[in-house]
Short mmCIF file of C-alpha atoms and ligand atoms in Angstrom, two decimals:
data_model
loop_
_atom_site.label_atom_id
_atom_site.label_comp_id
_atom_site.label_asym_id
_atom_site.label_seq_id
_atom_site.Cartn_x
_atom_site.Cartn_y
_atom_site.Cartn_z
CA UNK V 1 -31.54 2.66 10.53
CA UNK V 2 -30.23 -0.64 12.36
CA UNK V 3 -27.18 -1.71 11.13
CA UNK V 4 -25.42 -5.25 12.00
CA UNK V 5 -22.33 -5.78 13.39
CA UNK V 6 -21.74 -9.42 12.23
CA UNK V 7 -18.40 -10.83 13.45
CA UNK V 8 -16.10 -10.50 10.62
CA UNK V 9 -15.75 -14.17 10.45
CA UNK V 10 -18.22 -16.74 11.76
CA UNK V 11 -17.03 -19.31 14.86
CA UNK V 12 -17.04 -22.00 12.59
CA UNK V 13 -15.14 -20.27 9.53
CA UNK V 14 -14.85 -21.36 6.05
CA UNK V 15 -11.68 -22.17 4.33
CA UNK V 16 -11.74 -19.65 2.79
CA UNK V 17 -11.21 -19.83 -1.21
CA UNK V 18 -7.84 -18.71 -1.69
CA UNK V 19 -7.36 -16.42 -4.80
CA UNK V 20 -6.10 -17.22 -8.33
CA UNK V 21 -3.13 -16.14 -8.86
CA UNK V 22 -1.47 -14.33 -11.77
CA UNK V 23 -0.18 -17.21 -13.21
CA UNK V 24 -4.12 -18.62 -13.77
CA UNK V 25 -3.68 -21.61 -11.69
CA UNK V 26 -7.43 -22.85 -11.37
CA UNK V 27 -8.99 -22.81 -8.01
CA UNK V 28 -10.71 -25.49 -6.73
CA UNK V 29 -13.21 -25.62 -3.87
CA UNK V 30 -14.62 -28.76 -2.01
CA UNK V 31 -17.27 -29.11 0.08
CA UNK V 32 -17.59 -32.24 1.88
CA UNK V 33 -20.64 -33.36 4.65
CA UNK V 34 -21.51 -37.09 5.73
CA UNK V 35 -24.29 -37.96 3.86
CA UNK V 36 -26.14 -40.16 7.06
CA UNK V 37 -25.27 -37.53 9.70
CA UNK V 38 -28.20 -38.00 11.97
CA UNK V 39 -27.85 -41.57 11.67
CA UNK V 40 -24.44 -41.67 12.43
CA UNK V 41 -25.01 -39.52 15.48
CA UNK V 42 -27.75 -41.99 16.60
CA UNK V 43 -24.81 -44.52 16.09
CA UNK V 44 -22.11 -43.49 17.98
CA UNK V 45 -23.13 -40.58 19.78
CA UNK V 46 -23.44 -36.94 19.71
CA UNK V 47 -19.70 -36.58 21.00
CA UNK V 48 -17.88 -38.60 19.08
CA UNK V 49 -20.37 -37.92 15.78
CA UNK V 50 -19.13 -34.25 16.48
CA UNK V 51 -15.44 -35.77 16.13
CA UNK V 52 -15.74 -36.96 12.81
CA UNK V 53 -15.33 -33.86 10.76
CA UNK V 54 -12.56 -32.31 12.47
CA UNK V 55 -11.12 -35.85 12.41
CA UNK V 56 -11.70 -36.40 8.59
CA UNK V 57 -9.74 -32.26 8.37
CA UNK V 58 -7.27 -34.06 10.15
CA UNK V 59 -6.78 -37.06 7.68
CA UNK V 60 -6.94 -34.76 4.88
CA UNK V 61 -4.27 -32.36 6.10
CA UNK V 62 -1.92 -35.12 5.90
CA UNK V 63 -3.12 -36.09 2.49
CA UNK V 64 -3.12 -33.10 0.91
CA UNK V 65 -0.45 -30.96 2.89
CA UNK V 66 -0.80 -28.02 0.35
CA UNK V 67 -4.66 -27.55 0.97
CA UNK V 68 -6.70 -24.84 2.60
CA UNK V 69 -8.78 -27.02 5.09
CA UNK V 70 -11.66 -25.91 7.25
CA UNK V 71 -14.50 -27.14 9.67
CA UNK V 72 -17.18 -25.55 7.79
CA UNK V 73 -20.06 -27.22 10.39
CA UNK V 74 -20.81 -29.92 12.89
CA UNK V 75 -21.10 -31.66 9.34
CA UNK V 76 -19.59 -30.23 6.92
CA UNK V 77 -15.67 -29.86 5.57
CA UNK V 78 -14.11 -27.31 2.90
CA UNK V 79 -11.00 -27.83 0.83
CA UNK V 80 -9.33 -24.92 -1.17
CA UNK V 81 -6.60 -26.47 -3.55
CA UNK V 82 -4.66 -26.19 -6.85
CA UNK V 83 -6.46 -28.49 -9.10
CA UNK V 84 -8.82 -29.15 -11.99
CA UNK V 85 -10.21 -32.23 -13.88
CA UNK V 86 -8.51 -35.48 -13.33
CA UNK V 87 -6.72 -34.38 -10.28
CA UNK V 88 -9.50 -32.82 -9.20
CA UNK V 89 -11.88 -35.88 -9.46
CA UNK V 90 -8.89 -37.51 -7.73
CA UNK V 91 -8.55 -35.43 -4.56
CA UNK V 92 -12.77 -36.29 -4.31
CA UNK V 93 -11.51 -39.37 -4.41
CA UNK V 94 -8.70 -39.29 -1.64
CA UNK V 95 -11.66 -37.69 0.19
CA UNK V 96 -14.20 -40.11 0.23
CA UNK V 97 -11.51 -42.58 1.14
CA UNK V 98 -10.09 -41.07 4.29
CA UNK V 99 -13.74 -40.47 5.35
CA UNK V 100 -15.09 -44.03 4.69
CA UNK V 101 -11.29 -46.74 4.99
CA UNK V 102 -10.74 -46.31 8.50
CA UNK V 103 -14.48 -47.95 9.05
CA UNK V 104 -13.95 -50.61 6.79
CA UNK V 105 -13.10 -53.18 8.99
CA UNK V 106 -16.32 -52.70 10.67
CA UNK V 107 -18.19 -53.31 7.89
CA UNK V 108 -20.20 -50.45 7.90
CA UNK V 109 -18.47 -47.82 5.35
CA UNK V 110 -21.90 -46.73 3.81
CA UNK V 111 -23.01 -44.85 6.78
CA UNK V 112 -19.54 -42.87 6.36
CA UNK V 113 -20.37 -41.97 2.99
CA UNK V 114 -19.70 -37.91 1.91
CA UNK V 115 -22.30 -36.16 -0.17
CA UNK V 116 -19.54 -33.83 -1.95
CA UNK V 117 -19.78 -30.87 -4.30
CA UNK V 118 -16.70 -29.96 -5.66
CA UNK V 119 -15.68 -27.14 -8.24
CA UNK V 120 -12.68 -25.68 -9.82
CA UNK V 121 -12.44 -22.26 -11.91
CA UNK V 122 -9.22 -21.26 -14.10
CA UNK V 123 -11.20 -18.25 -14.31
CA UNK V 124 -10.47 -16.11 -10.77
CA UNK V 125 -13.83 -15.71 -9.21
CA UNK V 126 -13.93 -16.36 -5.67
CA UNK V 127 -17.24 -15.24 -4.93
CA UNK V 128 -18.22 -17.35 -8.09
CA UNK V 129 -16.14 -19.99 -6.95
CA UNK V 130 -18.18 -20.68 -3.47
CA UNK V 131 -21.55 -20.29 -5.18
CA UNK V 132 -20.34 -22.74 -7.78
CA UNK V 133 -19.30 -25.06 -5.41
CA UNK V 134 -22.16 -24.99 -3.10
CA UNK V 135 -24.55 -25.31 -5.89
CA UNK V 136 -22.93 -28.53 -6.92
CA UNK V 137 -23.14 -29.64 -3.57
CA UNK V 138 -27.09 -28.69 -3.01
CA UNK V 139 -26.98 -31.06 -6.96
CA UNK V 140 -24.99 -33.91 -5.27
CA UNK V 141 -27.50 -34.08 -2.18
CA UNK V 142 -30.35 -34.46 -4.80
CA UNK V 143 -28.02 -37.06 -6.89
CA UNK V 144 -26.29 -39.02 -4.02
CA UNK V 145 -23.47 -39.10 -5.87
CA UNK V 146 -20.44 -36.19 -6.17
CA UNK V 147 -20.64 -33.63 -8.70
CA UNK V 148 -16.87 -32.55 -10.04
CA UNK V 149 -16.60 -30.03 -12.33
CA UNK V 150 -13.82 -27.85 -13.72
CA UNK V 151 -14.80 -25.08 -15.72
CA UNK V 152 -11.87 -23.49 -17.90
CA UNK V 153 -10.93 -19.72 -18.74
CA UNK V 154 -14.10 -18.31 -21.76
CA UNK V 155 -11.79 -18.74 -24.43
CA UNK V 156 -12.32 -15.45 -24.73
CA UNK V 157 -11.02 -14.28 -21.51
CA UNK V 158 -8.05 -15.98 -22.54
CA UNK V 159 -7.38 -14.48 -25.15
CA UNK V 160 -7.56 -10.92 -24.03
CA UNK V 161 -5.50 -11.60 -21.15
CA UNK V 162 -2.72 -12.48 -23.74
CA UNK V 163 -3.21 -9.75 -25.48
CA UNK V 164 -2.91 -6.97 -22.66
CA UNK V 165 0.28 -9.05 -21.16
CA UNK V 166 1.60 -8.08 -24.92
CA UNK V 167 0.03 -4.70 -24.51
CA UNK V 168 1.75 -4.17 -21.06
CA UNK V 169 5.13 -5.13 -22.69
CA UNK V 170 4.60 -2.77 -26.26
CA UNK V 171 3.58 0.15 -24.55
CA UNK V 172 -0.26 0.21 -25.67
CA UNK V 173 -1.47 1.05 -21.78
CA UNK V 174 -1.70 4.59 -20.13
CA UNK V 175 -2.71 6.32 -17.88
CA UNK V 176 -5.23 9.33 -17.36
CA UNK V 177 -6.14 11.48 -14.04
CA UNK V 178 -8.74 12.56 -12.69
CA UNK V 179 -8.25 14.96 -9.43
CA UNK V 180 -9.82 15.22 -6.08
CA UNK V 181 -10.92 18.38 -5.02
CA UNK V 182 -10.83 18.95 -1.27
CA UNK V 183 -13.59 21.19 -0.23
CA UNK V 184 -12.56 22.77 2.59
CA UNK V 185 -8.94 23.63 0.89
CA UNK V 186 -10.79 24.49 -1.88
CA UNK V 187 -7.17 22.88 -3.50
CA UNK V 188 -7.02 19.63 -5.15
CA UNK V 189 -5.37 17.47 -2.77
CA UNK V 190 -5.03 14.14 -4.28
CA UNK V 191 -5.02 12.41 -7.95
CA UNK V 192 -6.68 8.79 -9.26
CA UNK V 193 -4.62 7.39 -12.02
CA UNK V 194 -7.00 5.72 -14.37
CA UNK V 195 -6.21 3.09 -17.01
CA UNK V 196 -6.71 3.42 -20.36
CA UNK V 197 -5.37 1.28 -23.48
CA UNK V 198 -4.48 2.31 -26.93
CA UNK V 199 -5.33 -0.93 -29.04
CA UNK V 200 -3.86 -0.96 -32.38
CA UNK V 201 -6.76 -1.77 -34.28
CA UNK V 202 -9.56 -0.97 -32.02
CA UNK V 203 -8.18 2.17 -30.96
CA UNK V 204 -9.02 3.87 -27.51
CA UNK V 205 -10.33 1.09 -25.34
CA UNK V 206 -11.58 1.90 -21.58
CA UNK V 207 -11.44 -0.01 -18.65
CA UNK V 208 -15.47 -1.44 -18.43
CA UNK V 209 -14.41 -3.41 -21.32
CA UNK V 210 -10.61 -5.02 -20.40
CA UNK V 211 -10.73 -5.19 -16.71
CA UNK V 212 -12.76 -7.53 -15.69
CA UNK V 213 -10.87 -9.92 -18.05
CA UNK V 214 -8.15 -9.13 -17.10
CA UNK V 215 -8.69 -9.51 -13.41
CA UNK V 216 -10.54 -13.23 -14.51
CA UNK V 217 -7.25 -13.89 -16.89
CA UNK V 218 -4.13 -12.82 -13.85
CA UNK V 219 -2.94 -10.14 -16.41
CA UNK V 220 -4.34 -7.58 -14.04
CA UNK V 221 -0.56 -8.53 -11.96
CA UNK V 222 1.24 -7.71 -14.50
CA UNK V 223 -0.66 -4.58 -15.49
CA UNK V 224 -1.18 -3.08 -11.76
CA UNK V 225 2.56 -3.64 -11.50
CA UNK V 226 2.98 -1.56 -14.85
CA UNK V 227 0.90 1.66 -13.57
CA UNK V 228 2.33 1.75 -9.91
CA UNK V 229 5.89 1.96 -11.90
CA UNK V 230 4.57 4.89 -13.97
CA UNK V 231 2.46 6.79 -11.67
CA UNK V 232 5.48 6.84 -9.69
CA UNK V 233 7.33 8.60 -12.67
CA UNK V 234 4.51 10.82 -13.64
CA UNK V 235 4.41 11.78 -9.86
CA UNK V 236 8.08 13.21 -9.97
CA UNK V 237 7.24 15.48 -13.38
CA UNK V 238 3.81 16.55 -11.19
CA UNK V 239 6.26 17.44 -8.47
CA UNK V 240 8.68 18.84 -10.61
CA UNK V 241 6.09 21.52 -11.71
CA UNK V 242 5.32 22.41 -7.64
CA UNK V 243 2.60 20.17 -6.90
CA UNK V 244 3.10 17.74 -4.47
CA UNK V 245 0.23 15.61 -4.99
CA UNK V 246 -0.40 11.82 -3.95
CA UNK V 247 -1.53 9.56 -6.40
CA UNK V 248 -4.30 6.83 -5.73
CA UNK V 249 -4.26 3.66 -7.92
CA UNK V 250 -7.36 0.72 -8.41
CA UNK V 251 -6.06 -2.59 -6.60
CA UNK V 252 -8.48 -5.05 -7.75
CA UNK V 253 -9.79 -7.45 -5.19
CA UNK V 254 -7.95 -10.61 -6.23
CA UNK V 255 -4.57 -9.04 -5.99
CA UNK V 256 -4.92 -8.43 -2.02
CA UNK V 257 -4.81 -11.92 -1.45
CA UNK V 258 -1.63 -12.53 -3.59
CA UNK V 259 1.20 -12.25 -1.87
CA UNK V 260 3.95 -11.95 -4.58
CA UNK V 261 1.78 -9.32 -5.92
CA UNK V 262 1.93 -7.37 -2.08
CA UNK V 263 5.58 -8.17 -1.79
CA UNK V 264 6.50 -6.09 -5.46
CA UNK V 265 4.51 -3.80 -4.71
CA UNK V 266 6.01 -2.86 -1.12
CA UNK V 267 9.28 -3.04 -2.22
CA UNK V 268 8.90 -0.80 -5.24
CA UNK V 269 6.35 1.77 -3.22
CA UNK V 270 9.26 1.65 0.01
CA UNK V 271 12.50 1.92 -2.53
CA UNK V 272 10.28 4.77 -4.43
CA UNK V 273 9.45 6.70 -1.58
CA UNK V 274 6.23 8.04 -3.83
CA UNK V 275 3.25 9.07 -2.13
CA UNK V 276 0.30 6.82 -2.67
CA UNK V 277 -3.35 5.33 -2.20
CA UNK V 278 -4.48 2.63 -2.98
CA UNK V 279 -8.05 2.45 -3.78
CA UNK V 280 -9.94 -1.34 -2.91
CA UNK V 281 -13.62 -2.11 -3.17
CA UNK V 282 -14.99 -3.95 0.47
CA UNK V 283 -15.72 -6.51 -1.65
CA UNK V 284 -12.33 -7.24 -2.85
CA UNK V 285 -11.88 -8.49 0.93
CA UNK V 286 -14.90 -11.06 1.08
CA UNK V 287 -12.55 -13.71 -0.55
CA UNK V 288 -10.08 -13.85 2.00
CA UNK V 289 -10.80 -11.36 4.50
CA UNK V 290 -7.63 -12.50 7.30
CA UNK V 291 -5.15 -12.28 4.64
CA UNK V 292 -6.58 -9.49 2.66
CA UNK V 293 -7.00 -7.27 6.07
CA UNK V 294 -3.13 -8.35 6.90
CA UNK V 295 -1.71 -7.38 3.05
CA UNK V 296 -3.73 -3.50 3.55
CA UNK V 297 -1.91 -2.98 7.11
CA UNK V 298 1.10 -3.94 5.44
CA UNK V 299 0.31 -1.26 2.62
CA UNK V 300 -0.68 0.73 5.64
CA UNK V 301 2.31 0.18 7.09
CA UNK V 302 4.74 1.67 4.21
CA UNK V 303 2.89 5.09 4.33
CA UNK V 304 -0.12 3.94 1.59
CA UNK V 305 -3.46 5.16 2.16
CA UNK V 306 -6.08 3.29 1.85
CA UNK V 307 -9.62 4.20 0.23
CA UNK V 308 -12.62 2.39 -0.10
CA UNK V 309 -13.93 2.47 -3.44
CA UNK V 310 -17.83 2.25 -4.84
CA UNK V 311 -19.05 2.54 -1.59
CA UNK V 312 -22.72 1.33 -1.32
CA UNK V 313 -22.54 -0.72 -4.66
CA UNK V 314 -21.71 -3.44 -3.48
CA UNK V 315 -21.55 -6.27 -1.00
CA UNK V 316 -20.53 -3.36 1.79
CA UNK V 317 -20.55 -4.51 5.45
CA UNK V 318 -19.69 -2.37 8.50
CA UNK V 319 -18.05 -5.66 10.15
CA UNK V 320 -15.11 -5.47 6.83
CA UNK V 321 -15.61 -1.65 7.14
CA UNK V 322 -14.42 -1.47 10.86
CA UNK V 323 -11.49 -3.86 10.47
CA UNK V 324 -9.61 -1.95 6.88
CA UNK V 325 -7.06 0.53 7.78
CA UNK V 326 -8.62 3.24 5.65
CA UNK V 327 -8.39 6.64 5.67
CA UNK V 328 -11.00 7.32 2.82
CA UNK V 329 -14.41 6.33 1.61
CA UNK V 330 -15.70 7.28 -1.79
CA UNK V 331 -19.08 7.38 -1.97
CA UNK V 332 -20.40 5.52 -5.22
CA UNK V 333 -21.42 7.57 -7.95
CA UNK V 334 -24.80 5.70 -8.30
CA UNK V 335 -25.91 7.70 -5.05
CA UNK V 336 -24.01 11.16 -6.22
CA UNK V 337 -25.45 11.71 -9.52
CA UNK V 338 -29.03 11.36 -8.42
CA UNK V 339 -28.19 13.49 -5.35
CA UNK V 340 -30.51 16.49 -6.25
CA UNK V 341 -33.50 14.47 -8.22
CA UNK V 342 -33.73 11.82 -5.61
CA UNK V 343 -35.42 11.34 -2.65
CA UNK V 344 -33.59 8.46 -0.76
CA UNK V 345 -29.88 9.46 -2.23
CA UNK V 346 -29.87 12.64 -0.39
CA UNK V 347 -30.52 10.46 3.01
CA UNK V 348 -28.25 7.26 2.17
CA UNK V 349 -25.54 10.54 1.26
CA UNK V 350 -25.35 11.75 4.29
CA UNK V 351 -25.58 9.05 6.71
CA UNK V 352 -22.40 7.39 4.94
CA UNK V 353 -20.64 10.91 5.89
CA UNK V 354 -21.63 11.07 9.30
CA UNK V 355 -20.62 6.95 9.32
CA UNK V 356 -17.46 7.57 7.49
CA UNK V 357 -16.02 10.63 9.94
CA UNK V 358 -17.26 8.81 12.84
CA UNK V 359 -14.75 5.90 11.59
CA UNK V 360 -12.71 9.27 11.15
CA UNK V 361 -11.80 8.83 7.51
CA UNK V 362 -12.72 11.51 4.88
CA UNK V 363 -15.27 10.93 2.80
CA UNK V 364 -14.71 11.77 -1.40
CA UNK V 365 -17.68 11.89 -3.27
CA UNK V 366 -17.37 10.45 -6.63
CA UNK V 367 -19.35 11.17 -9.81
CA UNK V 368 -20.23 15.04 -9.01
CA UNK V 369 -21.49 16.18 -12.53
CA UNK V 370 -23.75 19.62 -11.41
CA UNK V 371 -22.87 22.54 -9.31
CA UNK V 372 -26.45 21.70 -6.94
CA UNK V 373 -24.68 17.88 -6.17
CA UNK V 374 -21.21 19.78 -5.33
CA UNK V 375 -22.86 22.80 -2.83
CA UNK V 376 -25.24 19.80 -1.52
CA UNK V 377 -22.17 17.53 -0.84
CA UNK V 378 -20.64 20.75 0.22
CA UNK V 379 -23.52 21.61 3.14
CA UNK V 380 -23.71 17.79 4.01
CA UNK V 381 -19.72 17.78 5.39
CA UNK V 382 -18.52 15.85 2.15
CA UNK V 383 -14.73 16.60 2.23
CA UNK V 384 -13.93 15.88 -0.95
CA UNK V 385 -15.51 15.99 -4.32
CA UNK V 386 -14.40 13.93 -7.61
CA UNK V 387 -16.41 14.03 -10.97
CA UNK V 388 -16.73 15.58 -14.61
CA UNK V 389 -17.69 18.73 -13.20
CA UNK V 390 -14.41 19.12 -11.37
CA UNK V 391 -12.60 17.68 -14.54
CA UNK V 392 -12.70 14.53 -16.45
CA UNK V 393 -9.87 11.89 -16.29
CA UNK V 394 -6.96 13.59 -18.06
CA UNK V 395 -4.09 12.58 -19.89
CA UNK V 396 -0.28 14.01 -17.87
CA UNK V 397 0.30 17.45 -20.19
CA UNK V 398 -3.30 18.12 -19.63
CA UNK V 399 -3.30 17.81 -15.75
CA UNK V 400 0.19 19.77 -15.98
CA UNK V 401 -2.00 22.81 -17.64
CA UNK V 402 -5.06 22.26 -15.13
CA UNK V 403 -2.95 22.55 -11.75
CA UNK V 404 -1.07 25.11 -13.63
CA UNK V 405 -3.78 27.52 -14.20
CA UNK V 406 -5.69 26.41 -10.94
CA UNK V 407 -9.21 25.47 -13.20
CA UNK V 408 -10.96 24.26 -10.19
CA UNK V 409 -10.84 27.56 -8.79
CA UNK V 410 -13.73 28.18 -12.06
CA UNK V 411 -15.67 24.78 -10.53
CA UNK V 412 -15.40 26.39 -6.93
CA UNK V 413 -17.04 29.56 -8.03
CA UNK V 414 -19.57 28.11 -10.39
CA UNK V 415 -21.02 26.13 -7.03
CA UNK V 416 -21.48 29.08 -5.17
CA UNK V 417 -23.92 30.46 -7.52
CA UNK V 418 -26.71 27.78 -7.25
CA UNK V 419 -26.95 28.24 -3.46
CA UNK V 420 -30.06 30.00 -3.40
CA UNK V 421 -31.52 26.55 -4.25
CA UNK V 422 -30.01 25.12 -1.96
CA UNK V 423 -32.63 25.85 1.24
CA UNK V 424 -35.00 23.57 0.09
CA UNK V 425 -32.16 20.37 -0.85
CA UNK V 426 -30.90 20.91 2.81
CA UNK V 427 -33.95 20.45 4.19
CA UNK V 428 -34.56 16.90 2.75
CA UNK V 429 -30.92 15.66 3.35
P1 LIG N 1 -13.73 3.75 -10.64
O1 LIG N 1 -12.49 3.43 -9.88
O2 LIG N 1 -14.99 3.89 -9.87
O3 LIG N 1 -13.37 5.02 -11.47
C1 LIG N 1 -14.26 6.06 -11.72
C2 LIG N 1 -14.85 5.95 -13.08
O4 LIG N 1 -15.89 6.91 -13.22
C3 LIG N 1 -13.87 6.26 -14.20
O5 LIG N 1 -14.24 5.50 -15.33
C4 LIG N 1 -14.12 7.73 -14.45
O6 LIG N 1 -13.78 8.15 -15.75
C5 LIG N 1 -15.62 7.79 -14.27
N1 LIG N 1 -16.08 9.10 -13.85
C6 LIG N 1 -15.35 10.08 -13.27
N2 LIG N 1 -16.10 11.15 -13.02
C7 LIG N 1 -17.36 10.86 -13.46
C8 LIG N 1 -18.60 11.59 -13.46
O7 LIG N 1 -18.69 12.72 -13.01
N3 LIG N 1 -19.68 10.96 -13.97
C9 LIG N 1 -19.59 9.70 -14.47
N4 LIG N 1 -20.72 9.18 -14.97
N5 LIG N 1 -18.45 8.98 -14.47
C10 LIG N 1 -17.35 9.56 -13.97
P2 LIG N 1 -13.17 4.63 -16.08
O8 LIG N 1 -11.88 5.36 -16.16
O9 LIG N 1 -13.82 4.17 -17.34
O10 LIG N 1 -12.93 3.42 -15.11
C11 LIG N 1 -13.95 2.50 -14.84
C12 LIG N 1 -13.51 1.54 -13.77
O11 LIG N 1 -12.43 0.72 -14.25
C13 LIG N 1 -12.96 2.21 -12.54
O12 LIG N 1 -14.00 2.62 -11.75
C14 LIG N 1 -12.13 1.10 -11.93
O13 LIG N 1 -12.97 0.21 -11.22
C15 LIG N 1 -11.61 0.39 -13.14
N6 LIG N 1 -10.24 0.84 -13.40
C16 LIG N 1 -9.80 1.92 -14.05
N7 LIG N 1 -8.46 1.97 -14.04
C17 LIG N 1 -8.03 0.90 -13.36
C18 LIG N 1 -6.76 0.38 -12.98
O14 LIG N 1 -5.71 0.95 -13.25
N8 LIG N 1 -6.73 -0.80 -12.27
C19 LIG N 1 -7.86 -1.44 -11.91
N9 LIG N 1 -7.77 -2.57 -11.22
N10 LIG N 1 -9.09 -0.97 -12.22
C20 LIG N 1 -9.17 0.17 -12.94
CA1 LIG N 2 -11.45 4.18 -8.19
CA1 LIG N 3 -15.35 4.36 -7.83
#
C-alpha cells in the first residue's frame, strides 16, 4: 500500500473556518476571486496581477480587524467572520468595495470585479461550512453576481440544545463505562466514560440521537464540561475501592478549536490532578488543524492522553496522524466486528497496528463482540481490546462489582478456547 504524506497544510493555506462556539455565534465563510483574472493579468502584468490578492487581504484586514483572512490562490481570498444576514451581505459588500474603489479613478472598476460566494451557518459545521461556501461560489461564477446566504440552526436543533443545557443543569445526564482490557496485562487498564441521558418523558436516550445536536447547537460545552467534573468524582470512588484507573472522555471536534472550552478544561483537569484521556476523532482537527494541534499539546502538556477515536471511519490522514500528540489509536469498530468473516478487515487490521506502534502508540481495538476477533486481535499485536464481549458500557455500582470480582478474567479464558481456529485466521491476516 502507498500512502501520502501530504503537508499538513498546503503553501497557500486557507483561512481556515474558525469553529462555532458554544454560545452559537454563526460562522460565516467568504470566498472571494477577481472575476477577469486573466484579463487583468494581460493588463498590468503577471507581477503586479499576483499583487492584487494579497493586496485586497491587506485592505480587508483593516476593514474587518476581527476576521480570519487568507490568500487562498494567485486568485482567490477567504474570510472567516462572525456574521449572518444583513451584516453578512454587508461585509460582501465592504469586499467588493476595497477590491474595485481604489481603481475608480481610472475608470476601469469592472475589470476589478469579485465573483464571491459567501455563507454563514448558526449551525457549527465546519466541514459543511467550506462546502457550503464553495458551492455558492462555483453558483456565483455561473450567475456573475454574489450568492449570500445565512442558513439558521433546524429549529429543531435548537430546540434540543435547550433542552440538554436544562438537562445538564437538572441532573438528567450520566454517565456509563465501558473498560479497556489490556492484553498483555491481561488487567483492565483504562475506562471510557460514555454519555447517556435520562429524559423525563422519553426515558433512556443514547448518544446517536443527542450528540450530534448538541455538538451543531454549542450545548456540547456545557455538557463536556459537566462529565469531565463527574468522571473526576467517580474516579476518586473507583480509586477508593483500589483501582487506580484513568478515565478517557469523547472531546468532540468543535470543542478543540475553542479556546474557553481548552482553558476550563486545563484548569479543572491541573487543579484535579485526575488521570485522564481524552479521546478526538482526526477529523475533529480538519477544521482548524494549527490551533486544534496547539490545544491537544496543551492537553498533552497537563498529563492527558490523547487517543484517536474511529480510526479508519473517517476522513483519516497520516499527515494529521503524524502531527497529534497521541498515545492511542482505536481502531473503528466497522473493521473489528467483521474481523473473522471478512476478507479485507483482517488486512486493513493489522496494517493500522503495525502503523500505529511504529508511531509508537498502542493500539485499542474497539467493538470486539466474539472470542475468534479477541485471540485474532490478540495474535495480530493488538494491545488492547474494548467491546461487549469484554463488557458493555456500565453504569458506576456496576463497574464497582466488575473490577471487584475481576470478570474479565472469564473473557480472558473464554478466548483461549477458540484458538484451535485460529491457524487458518492467522494465515489470512
Ligand atoms: P464511540 O466513542 O465510538 O463509543 C463507542 C460506542 O460503541 C458506544 O456507543 C458503545 O456503547 C458502543 N459499543 C461498545 N462496545 C461495542 C461492541 O462490542 N459492539 C458494538 N456494536 N458497539 C459497541 P454509545 O455509548 O451509544 O456512544 C455512541 C457515540 O456517541 C460514541 O461513539 C461517541 O462518539 C459519542 N459519545 C458518547 N458519549 C459521549 C460524550 O460524553 N461526549 C461526546 N462528545 N460524545 C460522546
Ligand atoms: Ca470513544
Ligand atoms: Ca469509537
Amino acid at each position: 500500500m502507498r500512502l501520502r504524506h501530504p503537508p499538513l497544510r498546503p503553501t497557500q493555506q486557507p483561512a481556515p473556518p474558525r469553529q462555532a462556539d458554544a454560545a452559537g455565534r454563526p460562522r460565516a465563510l467568504i470566498l472571494a476571486e477577481f472575476s477577469r483574472f486573466d484579463a487583468l493579468r494581460r493588463r498590468l502584468g503577471v507581477d503586479r496581477a499576483h499583487r492584487l490578492v494579497p493586496d485586497l487581504a491587506e485592505r480587508a484586514a483593516a476593514i474587518f480587524p476581527e476576521a480570519g483572512i487568507a490568500v487562498a490562490g494567485r486568485n482567490l481570498i477567504e474570510l472567516s467572520l462572525d456574521v449572518e444576514g444583513a451584516e453578512l451581505a454587508a461585509a460582501v459588500d465592504a469586499l467588493r468595495g476595497a477590491a474595485t474603489l481604489p481603481q475608480a479613478a481610472e475608470g476601469d472598476s469592472d475589470l476589478f470585479a469579485l465573483t464571491i460566494g459567501a455563507v454563514s451557518l448558526a449551525a457549527h459545521d465546519p466541514i459543511g461550512l467550506v462546502e457550503a461556501a464553495e458551492a455558492a461560489l462555483a453558483s456565483a461564477r455561473r450567475g456573475h453576481a454574489p450568492v449570500v446566504a445565512s442558513v439558521p440552526l433546524a429549529p429543531a436543533d435548537a430546540k434540543l440544545g435547550e433542552e440538554l443545557r436544562a438537562a445538564v443543569a437538572g441532573g438528567e445526564l450520566f454517565l456509563q463505562y465501558q473498560p479497556k482490557l489490556h492484553l498483555r496485562a491481561q488487567e483492565v487498564t483504562s475506562l471510557e466514560a460514555l454519555m447517556r441521558w435520562r429524559h423525563p418523558v422519553r426515558g433512556l436516550v443514547l448518544p446517536g440521537d443527542f450528540i450530534p445536536a448538541a455538538e451543531r447547537s454549542g450545548a456540547i460545552k456545557a455538557m463536556t464540561l459537566w462529565t469531565l467534573r463527574q468522571v473526576i468524582e467517580d474516579q476518586s470512588t473507583i480509586a477508593a475501592q483500589g483501582h487506580d484507573l484513568p478515565i478517557f472522555i469523547n472531546i468532540a471536534g468543535g470543542l478543540l478549536a475553542d479556546a474557553s472550552f481548552v482553558d476550563e478544561t486545563c484548569a479543572v483537569v491541573e487543579a484535579s490532578g485526575a488521570r485522564l484521556g481524552f479521546e478526538i476523532t482526526e477529523t475533529s482537527v480538519i477544521g482548524d488543524p494549527d490551533t486544534a494541534i496547539e490545544h491537544l499539546n496543551r492537553f498533552a502538556g497537563i498529563g492527558v492522553a490523547i487517543s484517536i477515536d474511529d480510526y479508519g471511519a473517517g476522513l483519516s490522514s497520516l499527515a494529521y496522524l503524524k502531527q497529534l500528540p497521541a498515545r492511542e489509536l482505536k481502531i473503528d469498530k466497522l473493521f473489528v466486528t467483521q474481523l473473522s468473516s471478512s476478507h479485507r478487515d483482517p488486512l486493513i487490521v493489522r496494517s493500522t497496528i503495525d502503523l500505529a506502534h511504529a508511531l509508537e502508540m498502542e493500539v485499542v481495538a474497539e467493538g470486539v463482540e466474539t472470542p475468534t476477533s479477541l485471540a485474532l486481535l490478540s495474535v495480530m499485536g493488538c494491545d488492547m481490546v474494548q467491546g461487549f464481549l469484554i463488557s458493555r458500557p456500565l453504569s458506576l455500582p456496576a463497574l464497582l462489582t466488575y473490577l471487584q470480582t475481576s470478570r474479565h478474567r472469564e473473557v480472558m479464558e473464554q478466548s483461549r478456547r477458540p484458538f484451535g481456529r485460529l491457524t487458518a485466521a492467522r494465515a489470512r491476516a
